PDB file of C-alpha atoms in Angstrom:
ATOM      1  CA  MET A 247     -57.614   9.628 140.566  1.00 56.00           C
ATOM      2  CA  THR A 248     -55.845   7.924 143.441  1.00 67.00           C
ATOM      3  CA  ASP A 249     -52.216   7.833 144.484  1.00 75.00           C
ATOM      4  CA  LYS A 250     -50.502   4.493 143.833  1.00 76.00           C
ATOM      5  CA  GLU A 251     -47.228   2.978 144.916  1.00 76.00           C
ATOM      6  CA  LEU A 252     -44.681   3.246 142.094  1.00 78.00           C
ATOM      7  CA  SER A 253     -44.702   0.072 140.081  1.00 73.00           C
ATOM      8  CA  PHE A 254     -43.743  -0.788 136.479  1.00 65.00           C
ATOM      9  CA  SER A 255     -47.120  -2.515 135.993  1.00 68.00           C
ATOM     10  CA  LEU A 256     -48.812   0.908 136.103  1.00 70.00           C
ATOM     11  CA  PHE A 257     -47.296   2.052 132.850  1.00 71.00           C
ATOM     12  CA  SER A 258     -48.546   1.284 129.370  1.00 70.00           C
ATOM     13  CA  GLU A 259     -45.674   0.371 127.080  1.00 72.00           C
ATOM     14  CA  ASN A 260     -45.975   3.437 124.874  1.00 72.00           C
ATOM     15  CA  LYS A 261     -45.993   5.780 127.890  1.00 77.00           C
ATOM     16  CA  LYS A 262     -43.301   4.091 130.002  1.00 79.00           C
ATOM     17  CA  ARG A 263     -40.260   6.205 129.067  1.00 81.00           C
ATOM     18  CA  SER A 264     -42.017   9.549 129.191  1.00 84.00           C
ATOM     19  CA  TYR A 265     -43.611   8.646 132.545  1.00 85.00           C
ATOM     20  CA  CYS A 266     -40.280   7.540 134.017  1.00 86.00           C
ATOM     21  CA  ALA A 267     -38.690  10.783 132.780  1.00 88.00           C
ATOM     22  CA  ALA A 268     -41.367  12.835 134.517  1.00 90.00           C
ATOM     23  CA  ILE A 269     -41.028  10.801 137.700  1.00 90.00           C
ATOM     24  CA  VAL A 270     -37.234  11.119 137.891  1.00 92.00           C
ATOM     25  CA  ARG A 271     -37.421  14.883 137.181  1.00 94.00           C
ATOM     26  CA  GLN A 272     -40.017  15.490 139.890  1.00 94.00           C
ATOM     27  CA  LEU A 273     -38.086  13.287 142.305  1.00 95.00           C
ATOM     28  CA  GLY A 274     -34.954  15.330 141.615  1.00 96.00           C
ATOM     29  CA  GLU A 275     -36.852  18.583 142.116  1.00 96.00           C
ATOM     30  CA  ALA A 276     -38.349  17.335 145.386  1.00 96.00           C
ATOM     31  CA  LEU A 277     -34.932  16.249 146.729  1.00 96.00           C
ATOM     32  CA  SER A 278     -33.342  19.509 145.562  1.00 96.00           C
ATOM     33  CA  PHE A 279     -35.972  21.449 147.556  1.00 95.00           C
ATOM     34  CA  LEU A 280     -35.528  19.231 150.584  1.00 94.00           C
ATOM     35  CA  HIS A 281     -31.727  19.495 150.606  1.00 94.00           C
ATOM     36  CA  GLU A 282     -31.235  23.080 149.520  1.00 93.00           C
ATOM     37  CA  GLU A 283     -34.265  24.930 150.772  1.00 93.00           C
ATOM     38  CA  ALA A 284     -35.670  22.915 153.685  1.00 92.00           C
ATOM     39  CA  GLY A 285     -32.329  21.606 154.971  1.00 91.00           C
ATOM     40  CA  ALA A 286     -33.911  18.161 155.332  1.00 92.00           C
ATOM     41  CA  VAL A 287     -33.198  14.600 154.273  1.00 93.00           C
ATOM     42  CA  HIS A 288     -35.805  11.932 153.511  1.00 93.00           C
ATOM     43  CA  GLY A 289     -33.537   9.150 154.713  1.00 91.00           C
ATOM     44  CA  ASP A 290     -35.407   6.140 153.266  1.00 91.00           C
ATOM     45  CA  LEU A 291     -36.047   6.639 149.599  1.00 93.00           C
ATOM     46  CA  SER A 292     -37.308   3.537 147.801  1.00 91.00           C
ATOM     47  CA  LEU A 293     -39.843   2.585 145.148  1.00 90.00           C
ATOM     48  CA  ARG A 294     -42.372   1.739 147.846  1.00 90.00           C
ATOM     49  CA  ASN A 295     -42.021   5.206 149.361  1.00 92.00           C
ATOM     50  CA  ILE A 296     -42.880   6.986 146.130  1.00 92.00           C
ATOM     51  CA  LEU A 297     -46.532   7.479 145.268  1.00 92.00           C
ATOM     52  CA  ILE A 298     -47.617   8.580 141.834  1.00 89.00           C
ATOM     53  CA  ARG A 299     -50.831   9.881 140.403  1.00 87.00           C
ATOM     54  CA  LEU A 300     -51.119   9.085 136.698  1.00 79.00           C
ATOM     55  CA  PRO A 301     -53.158  11.163 134.268  1.00 76.00           C
ATOM     56  CA  ASP A 302     -56.456   9.888 132.997  1.00 70.00           C
ATOM     57  CA  GLU A 303     -55.464   8.504 129.581  1.00 61.00           C
ATOM     58  CA  ASN A 304     -59.102   8.596 128.510  1.00 61.00           C
ATOM     59  CA  ASN A 305     -59.122  12.353 128.851  1.00 60.00           C
ATOM     60  CA  ASN A 306     -57.647  13.948 125.765  1.00 56.00           C
ATOM     61  CA  ASN A 307     -56.986  17.174 127.597  1.00 53.00           C
ATOM     62  CA  ASN A 308     -54.961  15.450 130.301  1.00 47.00           C
ATOM     63  CA  ASN A 309     -52.929  12.754 128.689  1.00 47.00           C
ATOM     64  CA  ASN A 310     -49.298  13.870 128.770  1.00 49.00           C
ATOM     65  CA  SER A 311     -46.537  12.944 131.213  1.00 50.00           C
ATOM     66  CA  SER A 312     -46.367  16.421 132.711  1.00 53.00           C
ATOM     67  CA  THR A 313     -49.607  15.728 134.591  1.00 74.00           C
ATOM     68  CA  ILE A 314     -47.974  12.923 136.611  1.00 85.00           C
ATOM     69  CA  GLU A 315     -47.738  13.824 140.279  1.00 89.00           C
ATOM     70  CA  VAL A 316     -45.048  12.366 142.500  1.00 91.00           C
ATOM     71  CA  LYS A 317     -45.278  12.268 146.312  1.00 92.00           C
ATOM     72  CA  LEU A 318     -42.711  11.079 148.815  1.00 93.00           C
ATOM     73  CA  ILE A 319     -44.100   9.220 151.803  1.00 91.00           C
ATOM     74  CA  ASP A 320     -42.846   7.477 154.980  1.00 89.00           C
ATOM     75  CA  TRP A 321     -40.841  10.184 156.707  1.00 87.00           C
ATOM     76  CA  GLU A 322     -40.003   8.145 159.778  1.00 84.00           C
ATOM     77  CA  ASN A 323     -36.306   8.215 158.918  1.00 82.00           C
ATOM     78  CA  GLY A 324     -36.282  11.860 157.861  1.00 84.00           C
ATOM     79  CA  PHE A 325     -34.137  14.410 159.646  1.00 82.00           C
ATOM     80  CA  LEU A 326     -32.687  17.907 159.391  1.00 81.00           C
ATOM     81  CA  SER A 327     -29.324  17.871 157.607  1.00 73.00           C
ATOM     82  CA  ASN A 328     -27.990  20.772 159.670  1.00 66.00           C
ATOM     83  CA  ASN A 329     -28.550  18.900 162.969  1.00 58.00           C
ATOM     84  CA  ASN A 330     -24.903  18.793 163.925  1.00 51.00           C
ATOM     85  CA  ASN A 331     -25.743  17.760 167.473  1.00 49.00           C
ATOM     86  CA  ASP A 332     -26.777  14.272 166.422  1.00 48.00           C
ATOM     87  CA  ASN A 333     -23.989  12.504 164.640  1.00 44.00           C
ATOM     88  CA  SER A 334     -25.744   9.183 165.143  1.00 43.00           C
ATOM     89  CA  ILE A 335     -28.252   9.793 162.378  1.00 47.00           C
ATOM     90  CA  ILE A 336     -25.751   8.857 159.677  1.00 43.00           C
ATOM     91  CA  GLY A 337     -25.301   5.531 161.378  1.00 41.00           C
ATOM     92  CA  ARG A 338     -28.957   4.662 161.492  1.00 49.00           C
ATOM     93  CA  SER A 339     -29.482   1.336 159.798  1.00 46.00           C
ATOM     94  CA  ASP A 340     -33.277   1.273 159.725  1.00 52.00           C
ATOM     95  CA  THR A 341     -33.270   2.449 156.125  1.00 54.00           C
ATOM     96  CA  THR A 342     -34.317  -0.105 153.513  1.00 63.00           C
ATOM     97  CA  THR A 343     -31.246  -2.294 152.961  1.00 71.00           C
ATOM     98  CA  LEU A 344     -31.549  -2.371 149.167  1.00 78.00           C
ATOM     99  CA  TYR A 345     -31.273   1.419 149.043  1.00 86.00           C
ATOM    100  CA  GLY A 346     -28.982   2.006 152.021  1.00 84.00           C
ATOM    101  CA  PRO A 347     -25.499   3.530 151.467  1.00 84.00           C
ATOM    102  CA  PRO A 348     -22.485   1.976 153.120  1.00 78.00           C
ATOM    103  CA  GLU A 349     -22.164   4.648 155.815  1.00 79.00           C
ATOM    104  CA  ARG A 350     -25.620   3.710 157.093  1.00 79.00           C
ATOM    105  CA  LEU A 351     -25.393  -0.044 156.783  1.00 72.00           C
ATOM    106  CA  LEU A 352     -22.008  -0.070 158.496  1.00 70.00           C
ATOM    107  CA  HIS A 353     -22.934   2.436 161.227  1.00 66.00           C
ATOM    108  CA  LEU A 354     -20.242   4.926 160.219  1.00 62.00           C
ATOM    109  CA  ASN A 355     -20.521   8.218 162.097  1.00 56.00           C
ATOM    110  CA  ASP A 356     -17.899  10.265 160.322  1.00 52.00           C
ATOM    111  CA  ASN A 357     -18.754  13.930 159.783  1.00 51.00           C
ATOM    112  CA  HIS A 358     -18.755  14.093 155.954  1.00 49.00           C
ATOM    113  CA  HIS A 359     -19.451  17.524 154.555  1.00 44.00           C
ATOM    114  CA  ASN A 360     -22.395  16.135 152.546  1.00 50.00           C
ATOM    115  CA  GLY A 361     -22.732  12.877 154.406  1.00 53.00           C
ATOM    116  CA  LEU A 362     -26.374  13.488 155.297  1.00 83.00           C
ATOM    117  CA  THR A 363     -27.942  14.556 152.042  1.00 92.00           C
ATOM    118  CA  SER A 364     -25.820  12.027 150.193  1.00 92.00           C
ATOM    119  CA  VAL A 365     -27.877   9.262 151.818  1.00 92.00           C
ATOM    120  CA  ASP A 366     -30.709  10.324 149.498  1.00 95.00           C
ATOM    121  CA  VAL A 367     -28.301  10.656 146.536  1.00 96.00           C
ATOM    122  CA  TRP A 368     -27.234   7.011 146.860  1.00 92.00           C
ATOM    123  CA  ALA A 369     -30.905   5.889 146.933  1.00 94.00           C
ATOM    124  CA  LEU A 370     -31.624   8.108 143.873  1.00 96.00           C
ATOM    125  CA  GLY A 371     -28.954   6.237 141.921  1.00 93.00           C
ATOM    126  CA  ILE A 372     -30.551   2.905 142.850  1.00 91.00           C
ATOM    127  CA  ILE A 373     -34.007   4.144 141.820  1.00 92.00           C
ATOM    128  CA  VAL A 374     -32.806   5.541 138.439  1.00 91.00           C
ATOM    129  CA  PHE A 375     -31.130   2.158 137.749  1.00 88.00           C
ATOM    130  CA  GLN A 376     -34.382   0.358 138.575  1.00 88.00           C
ATOM    131  CA  LEU A 377     -36.524   2.617 136.420  1.00 87.00           C
ATOM    132  CA  TYR A 378     -34.130   2.605 133.466  1.00 85.00           C
ATOM    133  CA  THR A 379     -33.583  -1.173 133.377  1.00 83.00           C
ATOM    134  CA  GLU A 380     -36.970  -2.198 134.848  1.00 81.00           C
ATOM    135  CA  LYS A 381     -35.054  -4.381 137.305  1.00 78.00           C
ATOM    136  CA  VAL A 382     -36.227  -4.252 140.933  1.00 74.00           C
ATOM    137  CA  ASN A 383     -33.290  -6.446 142.055  1.00 71.00           C
ATOM    138  CA  VAL A 384     -30.176  -4.297 142.077  1.00 71.00           C
ATOM    139  CA  TYR A 385     -27.858  -6.659 143.950  1.00 63.00           C
ATOM    140  CA  PRO A 386     -26.035  -7.554 140.671  1.00 58.00           C
ATOM    141  CA  LEU A 387     -24.703  -3.992 140.789  1.00 64.00           C
ATOM    142  CA  PHE A 388     -22.561  -5.109 143.678  1.00 62.00           C
ATOM    143  CA  ASP A 389     -21.929  -8.595 142.352  1.00 56.00           C
ATOM    144  CA  ILE A 390     -23.810 -10.136 145.282  1.00 58.00           C
ATOM    145  CA  VAL A 391     -26.893 -12.310 145.691  1.00 54.00           C
ATOM    146  CA  ASP A 392     -29.017 -10.903 148.477  1.00 58.00           C
ATOM    147  CA  SER A 393     -29.107  -8.603 151.527  1.00 57.00           C
ATOM    148  CA  ASN A 394     -27.016 -10.980 153.634  1.00 62.00           C
ATOM    149  CA  ASN A 395     -24.216 -10.756 151.072  1.00 62.00           C
ATOM    150  CA  MET A 396     -24.666  -6.994 151.026  1.00 61.00           C
ATOM    151  CA  PHE A 397     -23.692  -6.667 154.700  1.00 59.00           C
ATOM    152  CA  GLN A 398     -20.784  -9.031 154.251  1.00 61.00           C
ATOM    153  CA  PHE A 399     -19.622  -7.140 151.154  1.00 59.00           C
ATOM    154  CA  MET A 400     -19.802  -3.731 152.790  1.00 58.00           C
ATOM    155  CA  SER A 401     -18.145  -4.845 155.980  1.00 57.00           C
ATOM    156  CA  ASP A 402     -14.901  -5.447 154.100  1.00 56.00           C
ATOM    157  CA  LEU A 403     -14.036  -1.740 154.159  1.00 43.00           C
ATOM    158  CA  SER A 404     -10.511  -2.104 152.768  1.00 39.00           C
ATOM    159  CA  ALA A 405     -11.899  -3.676 149.600  1.00 53.00           C
ATOM    160  CA  PHE A 406     -15.058  -1.598 149.532  1.00 51.00           C
ATOM    161  CA  VAL A 407     -13.380   1.801 149.614  1.00 52.00           C
ATOM    162  CA  HIS A 408     -11.502   0.991 146.435  1.00 51.00           C
ATOM    163  CA  SER A 409     -14.431  -0.599 144.647  1.00 57.00           C
ATOM    164  CA  SER A 410     -15.995   2.426 142.925  1.00 60.00           C
ATOM    165  CA  HIS A 411     -14.422   1.578 139.611  1.00 65.00           C
ATOM    166  CA  ALA A 412     -15.587  -2.015 139.941  1.00 63.00           C
ATOM    167  CA  ILE A 413     -19.139  -0.812 140.567  1.00 69.00           C
ATOM    168  CA  GLU A 414     -18.923   1.508 137.562  1.00 72.00           C
ATOM    169  CA  ASN A 415     -17.914  -1.413 135.365  1.00 74.00           C
ATOM    170  CA  VAL A 416     -20.868  -3.495 136.570  1.00 72.00           C
ATOM    171  CA  ILE A 417     -23.259  -0.559 136.074  1.00 77.00           C
ATOM    172  CA  GLN A 418     -21.977  -0.255 132.510  1.00 78.00           C
ATOM    173  CA  GLN A 419     -22.462  -3.944 131.863  1.00 77.00           C
ATOM    174  CA  GLN A 420     -26.007  -3.940 133.283  1.00 74.00           C
ATOM    175  CA  ILE A 421     -27.126  -0.799 131.423  1.00 76.00           C
ATOM    176  CA  MET A 422     -25.550  -1.697 128.093  1.00 73.00           C
ATOM    177  CA  HIS A 423     -27.008  -5.213 128.275  1.00 69.00           C
ATOM    178  CA  TYR A 424     -30.443  -3.699 128.726  1.00 66.00           C
ATOM    179  CA  ASP A 425     -30.237  -0.860 126.232  1.00 65.00           C
ATOM    180  CA  LYS A 426     -27.348  -1.072 123.766  1.00 58.00           C
ATOM    181  CA  LYS A 427     -28.886   1.277 121.171  1.00 56.00           C
ATOM    182  CA  ASN A 428     -29.854   4.213 123.387  1.00 61.00           C
ATOM    183  CA  LYS A 429     -27.413   7.074 122.929  1.00 61.00           C
ATOM    184  CA  ASP A 430     -28.076   8.202 126.468  1.00 67.00           C
ATOM    185  CA  SER A 431     -26.810   4.939 127.973  1.00 81.00           C
ATOM    186  CA  THR A 432     -23.359   6.352 128.693  1.00 81.00           C
ATOM    187  CA  ARG A 433     -24.928   9.364 130.422  1.00 84.00           C
ATOM    188  CA  VAL A 434     -27.090   7.116 132.562  1.00 86.00           C
ATOM    189  CA  ILE A 435     -24.024   5.119 133.541  1.00 86.00           C
ATOM    190  CA  SER A 436     -22.205   8.316 134.476  1.00 87.00           C
ATOM    191  CA  PHE A 437     -25.214   9.599 136.453  1.00 91.00           C
ATOM    192  CA  ILE A 438     -25.691   6.386 138.489  1.00 90.00           C
ATOM    193  CA  THR A 439     -21.946   6.092 139.139  1.00 89.00           C
ATOM    194  CA  LYS A 440     -21.883   9.631 140.536  1.00 91.00           C
ATOM    195  CA  CYS A 441     -24.698   8.631 142.920  1.00 92.00           C
ATOM    196  CA  LEU A 442     -23.113   5.347 144.005  1.00 86.00           C
ATOM    197  CA  GLN A 443     -19.760   6.659 145.145  1.00 85.00           C
ATOM    198  CA  ILE A 444     -18.543   4.791 148.231  1.00 80.00           C
ATOM    199  CA  ASP A 445     -17.256   7.894 149.950  1.00 82.00           C
ATOM    200  CA  PRO A 446     -20.207  10.285 150.591  1.00 87.00           C
ATOM    201  CA  ASN A 447     -17.876  13.209 149.938  1.00 88.00           C
ATOM    202  CA  ASN A 448     -17.460  12.055 146.337  1.00 88.00           C
ATOM    203  CA  ARG A 449     -21.158  11.847 145.526  1.00 92.00           C
ATOM    204  CA  SER A 450     -22.640  14.648 143.514  1.00 94.00           C
ATOM    205  CA  SER A 451     -25.386  16.774 144.973  1.00 96.00           C
ATOM    206  CA  VAL A 452     -28.884  16.504 143.528  1.00 96.00           C
ATOM    207  CA  GLU A 453     -28.479  20.021 142.171  1.00 95.00           C
ATOM    208  CA  GLU A 454     -25.367  18.972 140.274  1.00 95.00           C
ATOM    209  CA  LEU A 455     -26.974  15.793 139.023  1.00 95.00           C
ATOM    210  CA  MET A 456     -29.995  17.629 137.593  1.00 94.00           C
ATOM    211  CA  LYS A 457     -27.610  19.689 135.451  1.00 92.00           C
ATOM    212  CA  GLU A 458     -26.343  16.561 133.689  1.00 87.00           C
ATOM    213  CA  GLU A 459     -26.791  16.690 129.905  1.00 79.00           C
ATOM    214  CA  ASN A 460     -30.096  15.233 128.792  1.00 80.00           C
ATOM    215  CA  PHE A 461     -31.296  14.621 132.380  1.00 85.00           C
ATOM    216  CA  PRO A 462     -33.452  12.602 133.092  1.00 82.00           C
ATOM    217  CA  PHE A 463     -32.334  10.364 130.197  1.00 75.00           C
ATOM    218  CA  PHE A 464     -35.600   8.526 129.401  1.00 73.00           C
TER     219      PHE A 464
END
């Protein structure tokens, strides 16, 4: 078996939800280890930086979702979260725009108490949204069209700082439109909203997120 870039096309329809659940759980476990044990941050989480190894569905002894293996790649933007001597790392904008939190895209160098690890938390929220809705384009979350609008939107700090509730409303609309009947929809909305808080101080840690009821929701 070979490692493949995470893509919806890899999943058979009857395995999709269980595979996504296994992927999100392993991703959470990997980030929890990075943040809590290794004191490190990946810094550029995205679908293209997640490799998966799927089980051989022709092998009856190896056909459940628990055999999926998740690997994080592309560590060029990784750093140690306890490196207090380099405040510039929060302001690095070379992260993938689609997954970049406002403090990175706007070059904000404030010393937030969890401002480093929360870079990964923001990206985790984007990835969970993508996997749950099967939508690669997440710009509708911010009511914008493309990356150019993203920069313009985030540059208006006075409006952006107060927009968490607006983002939560859009998340709710997007999730409920996709999956009105799933009882876990409200929990998914809550989870993603806790990841996509504008102020890094208000984002939950990965440890806290993994304790959410019915995590990982698929």
